[in-house]
Short mmCIF file of C-alpha atoms in Angstrom, two decimals:
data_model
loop_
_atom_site.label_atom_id
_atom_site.label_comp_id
_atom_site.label_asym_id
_atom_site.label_seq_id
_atom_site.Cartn_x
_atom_site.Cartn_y
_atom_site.Cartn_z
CA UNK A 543 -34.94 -156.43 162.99
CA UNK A 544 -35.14 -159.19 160.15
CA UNK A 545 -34.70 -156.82 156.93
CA UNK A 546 -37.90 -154.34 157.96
CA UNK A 547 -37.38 -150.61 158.90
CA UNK A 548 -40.43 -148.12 159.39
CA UNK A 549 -40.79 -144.37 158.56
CA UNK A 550 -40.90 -142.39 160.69
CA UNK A 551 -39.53 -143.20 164.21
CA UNK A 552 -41.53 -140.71 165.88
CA UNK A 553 -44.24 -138.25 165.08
CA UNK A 554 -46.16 -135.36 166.50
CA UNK A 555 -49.17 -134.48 165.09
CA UNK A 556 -52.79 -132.64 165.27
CA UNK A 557 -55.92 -134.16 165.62
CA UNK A 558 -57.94 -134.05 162.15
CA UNK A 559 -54.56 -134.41 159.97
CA UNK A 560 -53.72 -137.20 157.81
CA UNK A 561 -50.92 -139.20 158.81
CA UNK A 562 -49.40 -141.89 156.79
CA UNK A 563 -46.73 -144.73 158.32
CA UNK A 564 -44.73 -147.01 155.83
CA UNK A 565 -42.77 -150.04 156.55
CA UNK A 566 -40.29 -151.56 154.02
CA UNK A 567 -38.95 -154.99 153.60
CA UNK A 568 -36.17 -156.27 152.01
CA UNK A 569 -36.82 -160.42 152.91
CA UNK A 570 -39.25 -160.29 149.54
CA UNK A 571 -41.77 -162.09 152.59
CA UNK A 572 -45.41 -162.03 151.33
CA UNK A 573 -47.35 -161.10 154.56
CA UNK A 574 -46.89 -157.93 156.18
CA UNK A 575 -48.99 -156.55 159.33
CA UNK A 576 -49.60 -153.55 161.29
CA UNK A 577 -50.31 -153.52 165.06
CA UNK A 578 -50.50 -151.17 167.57
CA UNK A 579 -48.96 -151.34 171.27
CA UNK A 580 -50.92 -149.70 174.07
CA UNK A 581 -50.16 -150.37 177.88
CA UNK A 582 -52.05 -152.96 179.55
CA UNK A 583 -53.48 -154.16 175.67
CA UNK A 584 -50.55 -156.07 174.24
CA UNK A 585 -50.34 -155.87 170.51
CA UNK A 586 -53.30 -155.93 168.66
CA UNK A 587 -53.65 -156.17 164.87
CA UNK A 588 -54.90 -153.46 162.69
CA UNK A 589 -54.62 -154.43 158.78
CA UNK A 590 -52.37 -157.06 157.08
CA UNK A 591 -51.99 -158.02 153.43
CA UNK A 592 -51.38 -161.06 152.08
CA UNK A 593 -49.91 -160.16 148.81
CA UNK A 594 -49.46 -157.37 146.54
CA UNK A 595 -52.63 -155.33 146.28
CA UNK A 596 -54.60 -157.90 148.69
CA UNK A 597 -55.51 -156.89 152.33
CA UNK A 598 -57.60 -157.66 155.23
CA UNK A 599 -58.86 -156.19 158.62
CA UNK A 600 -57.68 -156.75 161.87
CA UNK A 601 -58.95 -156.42 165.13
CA UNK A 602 -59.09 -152.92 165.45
CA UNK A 603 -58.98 -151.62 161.71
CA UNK A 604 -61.47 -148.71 162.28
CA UNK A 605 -59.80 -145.32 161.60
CA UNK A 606 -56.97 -146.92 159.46
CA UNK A 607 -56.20 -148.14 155.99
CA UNK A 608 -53.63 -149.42 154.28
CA UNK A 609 -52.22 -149.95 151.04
CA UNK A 610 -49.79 -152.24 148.81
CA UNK A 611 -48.46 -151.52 145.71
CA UNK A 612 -45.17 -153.31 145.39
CA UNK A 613 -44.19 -156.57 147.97
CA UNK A 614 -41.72 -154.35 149.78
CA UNK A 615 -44.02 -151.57 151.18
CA UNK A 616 -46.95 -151.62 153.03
CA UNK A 617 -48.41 -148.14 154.23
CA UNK A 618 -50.44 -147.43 157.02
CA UNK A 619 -52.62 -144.65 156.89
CA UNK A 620 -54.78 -142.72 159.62
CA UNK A 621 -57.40 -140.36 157.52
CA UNK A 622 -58.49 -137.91 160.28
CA UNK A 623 -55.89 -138.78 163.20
CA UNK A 624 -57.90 -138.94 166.72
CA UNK A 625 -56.31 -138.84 169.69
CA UNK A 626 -57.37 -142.24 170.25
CA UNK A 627 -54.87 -143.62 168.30
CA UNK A 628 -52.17 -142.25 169.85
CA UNK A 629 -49.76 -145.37 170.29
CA UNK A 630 -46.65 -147.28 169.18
CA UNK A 631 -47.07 -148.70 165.82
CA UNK A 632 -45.25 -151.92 164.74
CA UNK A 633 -44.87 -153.90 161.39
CA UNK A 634 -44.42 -157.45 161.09
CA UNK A 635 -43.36 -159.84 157.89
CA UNK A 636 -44.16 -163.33 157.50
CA UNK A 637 -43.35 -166.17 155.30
CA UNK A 638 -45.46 -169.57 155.98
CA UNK A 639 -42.70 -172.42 157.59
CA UNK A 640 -42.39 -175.90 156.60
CA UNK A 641 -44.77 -176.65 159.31
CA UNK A 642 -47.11 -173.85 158.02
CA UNK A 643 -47.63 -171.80 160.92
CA UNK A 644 -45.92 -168.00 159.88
CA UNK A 645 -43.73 -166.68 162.28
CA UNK A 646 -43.96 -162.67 162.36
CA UNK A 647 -41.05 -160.92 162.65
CA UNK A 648 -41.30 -157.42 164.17
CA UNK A 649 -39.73 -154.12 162.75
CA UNK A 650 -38.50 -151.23 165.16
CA UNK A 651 -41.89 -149.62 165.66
CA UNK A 652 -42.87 -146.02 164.99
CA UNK A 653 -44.10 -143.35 168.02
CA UNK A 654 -47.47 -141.31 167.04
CA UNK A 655 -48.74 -138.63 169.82
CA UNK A 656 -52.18 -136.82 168.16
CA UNK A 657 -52.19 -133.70 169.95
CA UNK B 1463 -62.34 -165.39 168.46
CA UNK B 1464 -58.88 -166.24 170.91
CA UNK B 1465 -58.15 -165.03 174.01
CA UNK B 1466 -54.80 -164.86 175.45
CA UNK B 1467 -54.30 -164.23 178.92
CA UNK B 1468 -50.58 -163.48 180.75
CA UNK B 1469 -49.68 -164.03 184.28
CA UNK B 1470 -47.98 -162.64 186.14
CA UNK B 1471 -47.91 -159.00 184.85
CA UNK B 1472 -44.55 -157.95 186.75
CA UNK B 1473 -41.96 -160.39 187.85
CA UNK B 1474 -38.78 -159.44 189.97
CA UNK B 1475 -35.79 -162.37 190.42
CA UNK B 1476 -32.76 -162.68 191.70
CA UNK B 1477 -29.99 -162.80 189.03
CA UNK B 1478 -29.49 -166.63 188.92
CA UNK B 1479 -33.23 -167.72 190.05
CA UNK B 1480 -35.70 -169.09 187.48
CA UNK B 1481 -38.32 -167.11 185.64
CA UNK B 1482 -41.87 -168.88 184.66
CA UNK B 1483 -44.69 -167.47 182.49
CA UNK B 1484 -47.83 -168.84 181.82
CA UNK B 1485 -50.45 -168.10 179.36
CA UNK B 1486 -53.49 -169.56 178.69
CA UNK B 1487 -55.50 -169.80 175.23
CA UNK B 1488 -59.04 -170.36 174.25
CA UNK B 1489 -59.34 -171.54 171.03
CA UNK B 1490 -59.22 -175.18 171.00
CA UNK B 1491 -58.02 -175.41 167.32
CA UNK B 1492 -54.46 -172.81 168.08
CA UNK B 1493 -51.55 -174.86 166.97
CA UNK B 1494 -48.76 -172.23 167.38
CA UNK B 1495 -47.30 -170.57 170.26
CA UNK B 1496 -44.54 -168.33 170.06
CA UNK B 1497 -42.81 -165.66 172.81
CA UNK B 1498 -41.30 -162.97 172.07
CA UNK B 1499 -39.06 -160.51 174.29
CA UNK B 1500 -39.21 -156.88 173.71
CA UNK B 1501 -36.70 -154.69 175.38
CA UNK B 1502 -37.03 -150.75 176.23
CA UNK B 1503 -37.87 -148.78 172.53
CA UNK B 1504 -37.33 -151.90 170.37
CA UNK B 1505 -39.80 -154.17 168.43
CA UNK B 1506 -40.39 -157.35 169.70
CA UNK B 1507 -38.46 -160.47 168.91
CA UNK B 1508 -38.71 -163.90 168.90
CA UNK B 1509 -37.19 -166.24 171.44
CA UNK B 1510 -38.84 -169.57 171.07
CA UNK B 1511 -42.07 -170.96 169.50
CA UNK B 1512 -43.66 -174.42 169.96
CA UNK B 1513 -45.77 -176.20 167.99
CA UNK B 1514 -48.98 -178.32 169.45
CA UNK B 1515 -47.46 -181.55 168.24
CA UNK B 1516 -44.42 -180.94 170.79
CA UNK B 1517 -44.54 -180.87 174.67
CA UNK B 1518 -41.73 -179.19 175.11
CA UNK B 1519 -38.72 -177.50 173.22
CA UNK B 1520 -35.17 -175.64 174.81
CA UNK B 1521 -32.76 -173.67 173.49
CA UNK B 1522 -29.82 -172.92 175.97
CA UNK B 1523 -31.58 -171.94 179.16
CA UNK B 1524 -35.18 -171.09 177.43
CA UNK B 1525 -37.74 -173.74 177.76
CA UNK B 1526 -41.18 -173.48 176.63
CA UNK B 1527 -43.94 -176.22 177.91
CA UNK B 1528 -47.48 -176.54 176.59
CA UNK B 1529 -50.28 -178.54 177.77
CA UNK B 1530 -53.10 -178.85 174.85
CA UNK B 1531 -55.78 -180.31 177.06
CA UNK B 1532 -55.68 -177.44 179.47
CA UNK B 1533 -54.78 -174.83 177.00
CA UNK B 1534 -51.46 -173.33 178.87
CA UNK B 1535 -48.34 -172.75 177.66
CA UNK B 1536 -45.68 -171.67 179.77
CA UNK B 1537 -41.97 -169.62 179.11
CA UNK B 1538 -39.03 -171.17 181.66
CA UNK B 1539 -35.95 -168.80 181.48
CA UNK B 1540 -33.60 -170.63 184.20
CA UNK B 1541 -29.94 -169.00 185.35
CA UNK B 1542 -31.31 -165.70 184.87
CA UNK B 1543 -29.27 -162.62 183.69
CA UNK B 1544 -29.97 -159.03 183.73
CA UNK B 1545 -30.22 -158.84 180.40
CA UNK B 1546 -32.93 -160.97 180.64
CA UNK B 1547 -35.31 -157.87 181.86
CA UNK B 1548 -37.31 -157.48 179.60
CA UNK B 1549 -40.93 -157.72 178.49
CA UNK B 1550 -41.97 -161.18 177.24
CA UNK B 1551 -45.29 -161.79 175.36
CA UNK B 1552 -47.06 -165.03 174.64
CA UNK B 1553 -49.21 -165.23 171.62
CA UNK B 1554 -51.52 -168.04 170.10
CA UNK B 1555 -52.42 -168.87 166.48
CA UNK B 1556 -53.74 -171.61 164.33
CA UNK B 1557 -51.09 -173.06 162.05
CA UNK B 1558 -53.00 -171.40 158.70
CA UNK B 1559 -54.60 -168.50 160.46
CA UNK B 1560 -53.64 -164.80 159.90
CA UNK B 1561 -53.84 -163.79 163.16
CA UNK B 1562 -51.44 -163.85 166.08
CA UNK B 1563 -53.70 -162.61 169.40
CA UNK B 1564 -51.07 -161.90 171.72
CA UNK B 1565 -51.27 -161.82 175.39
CA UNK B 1566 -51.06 -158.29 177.54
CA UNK B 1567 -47.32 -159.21 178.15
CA UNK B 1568 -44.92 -159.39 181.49
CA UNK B 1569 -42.15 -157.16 182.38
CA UNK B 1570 -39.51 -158.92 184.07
CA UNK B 1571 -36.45 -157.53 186.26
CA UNK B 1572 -33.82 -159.57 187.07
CA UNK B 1573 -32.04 -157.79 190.12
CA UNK B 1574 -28.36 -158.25 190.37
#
């Protein structure tokens, strides 16, 4: 899984609680994503950053920030967990190609149920 | 924004038959197409990715095609092997864009 692991694997946890999601890198790559995977939906972007400190929104970024303070970590955070956004969580890493497109490479994904 | 739509959804083959994909884009200025193949509780990985200034690239018995004018793309697994079951995704992106938009995906099962 190209140098990227994610914390935790799986979770359980009650509507209205914080929950926060990491994913660590060790390919020093300067973007990093989150997306989620729901059936019939594909995988759809939620937050990226394209640098230390510097972030943007993705397609469905409502109910989730994120944060990063160091090149290797990028947290994903879910303020008031819904049961909406009960999914399958991936990061991704990227490092722009000779050609310039950046191919994403994906991490092992993390399990959220909001009960 | 892009649009990425997968077809077909499920595909069964007989160990040894060819597999073909097809996805279709709408965003006129995507330059970057890769597939990925994600198997059962794994993240998804890449296979093969073309570029819009190529036709066609292989690798062993993967081909991908692409055809700018009509905005398709298309994933050719030939000889296929059951470890080939999988689900494959198609996305779309332009060459200095954030954003992958990745199609719904298609689980394939090749039967032995």
């Amino acid at each position: 899984d190209a140098g990227i692991t994610q914390s935790p694997r799986h979770k359980v946890t009650e509507t209205g609680t914080p929950v926060t999601l990491r994913c660590h890198q060790t390919e020093n790559h300067r973007y990093m994503y989150w997306y989620r995977q729901d059936p019939g939906h594909g995988l759809r972007l939620i937050h990226y950053s394209y640098g230390v400190k510097d972030t943007d929104k993705g397609e469905v970024s409502d109910g989730y920030s994120v944060s990063r303070s160091k090149t290797e970590d990028f947290l994903l955070t879910l303020e008031s967990a819904t049961s909406s956004q009960t999914s399958v969580y991936f990061c991704a890493i990227s490092e722009t190609t000779s050609g310039g497109a950046k191919t994403q490479y994906f991490g092992p994904g993390t399990r959220l149920l909001v009960l | 924004g892009e649009n990425v739509e997968q077809h077909p959804s499920t595909l069964s083959v007989q160990e040894g038959d060819s597999a073909v994909i097809k996805c279709t884009y709408s965003d006129s200025a995507s330059n970057y197409f890769p597939w990925y193949k994600q198997e059962l509780g794994k993240g998804p990985q890449l296979i093969i990715d073309i570029r819009s200034n190529v036709g066609e690239k292989k690798d062993q018995r993967i081909a991908v095609t692409l055809n700018k004018t009509a905005k398709h793309f298309s994933l050719h697994i030939t000889e296929t092997q059951p470890e080939d079951s999988a689900v494959y995704f198609c996305a779309a992106s332009r060459t200095h864009g954030q954003n992958f938009v990745f199609g719904p995906g298609t689980r394939l099962s090749v039967l032995p």
